[in-house]
Amino acid sequence: MTRRNSRAVAVIAGTGVAEHFRAGKSEEIRTEFGSAFVRRLGRGSFLMPRHGPGHGVPPHMVNYRANISALRSLGITSVIATGAVGSMSPRLGVGEFGLLGQFIDFTRRREGTFFDEGLAHTDVTEPYDRGLNRLLRSAAKEAGVKVREGLVYVCTDGPRFETAAEVRMFRRMGGEVVGMTGVPEVVLANELGMKYSSVVVATNWAAGIQGGVSHEGVTRAMKKAGPVMREVVEITIKRVKEAGRG
Ligand code: HPA
């Protein structure tokens, strides 16, 4: 059984990252939105494989409400999300790491809120937590990794990659990286008052910048980045606990 912890931190691990952590066995957490799965990392820290225990749930089918609701029920107050992105900006080369600063939501058919009744308008002017970003930045420095900060993330539904024209449009709008899983996860965490930051790695140039995008290429790049991602996240978790920021 998992006990409630008032200063707990969770990492939501995307493709190619979860398997690099040493964690306990998978535990099912039942929520009013459905089941979610976590593994214990240490005292007051948990790993949630975003795509489920078997990594098989595609981005548009992830039960984001169940995932965030489950973390809340465990008393998690800080969430570190990891993700793979396509880069649309010379600010972030392939294989490089970044922290998100803003998002632009191009998803269309996801359950994106906990507030289906009543009037609740969450302020997401700054959706990613500054304090957590600061800890991630210094963890990256400690791990010897350069991170680009304040990236503008565009979220699509997937599971297909983008067209070249979509990428051109996203760039004109100010988008710098594109992915399929960051929204509504960040929104739901904000709705529940949890601190949330996202560390990403560019696995490829987005569609049309240097030709096409392949799933195999993305997976390969992510596998390569996984150990460094784990190191950055583990240092950050330690610092979160030390700071008692929870
Ligand atoms: N597009 C969307 N999602 C992604 C990409 C991309 O190019 N690369 C990794 N995740």
Coordinates of C-alpha atoms and ligand atoms in Angstrom, one line a residue, residues 15 59 83-88 153-156 158-162 167 170 177-181 201-207 213-214 218-219 222, ligand 1:
T15 CA 8.8 7.2 -24.0
P59 CA -0.5 9.8 -26.6
G83 CA 9.1 14.1 -22.8
A84 CA 10.4 13.8 -26.3
V85 CA 9.9 16.7 -28.7
G86 CA 10.6 17.6 -32.3
S87 CA 12.6 20.8 -32.5
M88 CA 11.3 23.7 -34.6
Y153 CA 5.9 23.9 -26.6
V154 CA 3.1 23.1 -29.1
C155 CA 1.0 20.0 -28.3
T156 CA -0.8 18.0 -31.0
G158 CA -1.0 12.7 -32.6
P159 CA -0.4 9.8 -32.9
R160 CA 0.7 10.9 -36.4
F161 CA 3.6 13.4 -36.8
E162 CA 2.9 16.8 -38.2
V167 CA 5.3 22.9 -38.6
F170 CA 3.6 26.5 -35.5
V177 CA 9.2 22.4 -29.9
V178 CA 6.4 20.1 -30.7
G179 CA 5.1 17.0 -28.8
M180 CA 2.0 15.0 -28.2
T181 CA 1.8 14.5 -24.4
V201 CA 14.8 16.3 -25.2
A202 CA 14.8 17.0 -28.9
T203 CA 14.8 13.7 -30.6
N204 CA 14.5 15.0 -34.1
W205 CA 13.9 18.1 -36.3
A206 CA 10.2 18.6 -36.7
A207 CA 8.6 17.5 -40.0
V213 CA 10.2 12.0 -39.0
S214 CA 10.4 8.4 -38.0
V218 CA 12.6 9.2 -32.1
T219 CA 12.8 6.0 -30.0
M222 CA 15.2 8.9 -26.6
Ligands
HPA1 N1 6.3 15.7 -33.3 C1 5.4 15.4 -32.3 N2 5.8 14.7 -31.2 C2 7.1 14.3 -31.2 C3 8.0 14.6 -32.2 C4 7.6 15.4 -33.3 O1 8.4 15.7 -34.2 N3 9.2 14.1 -31.8 C5 9.0 13.5 -30.6 N4 7.8 13.6 -30.2

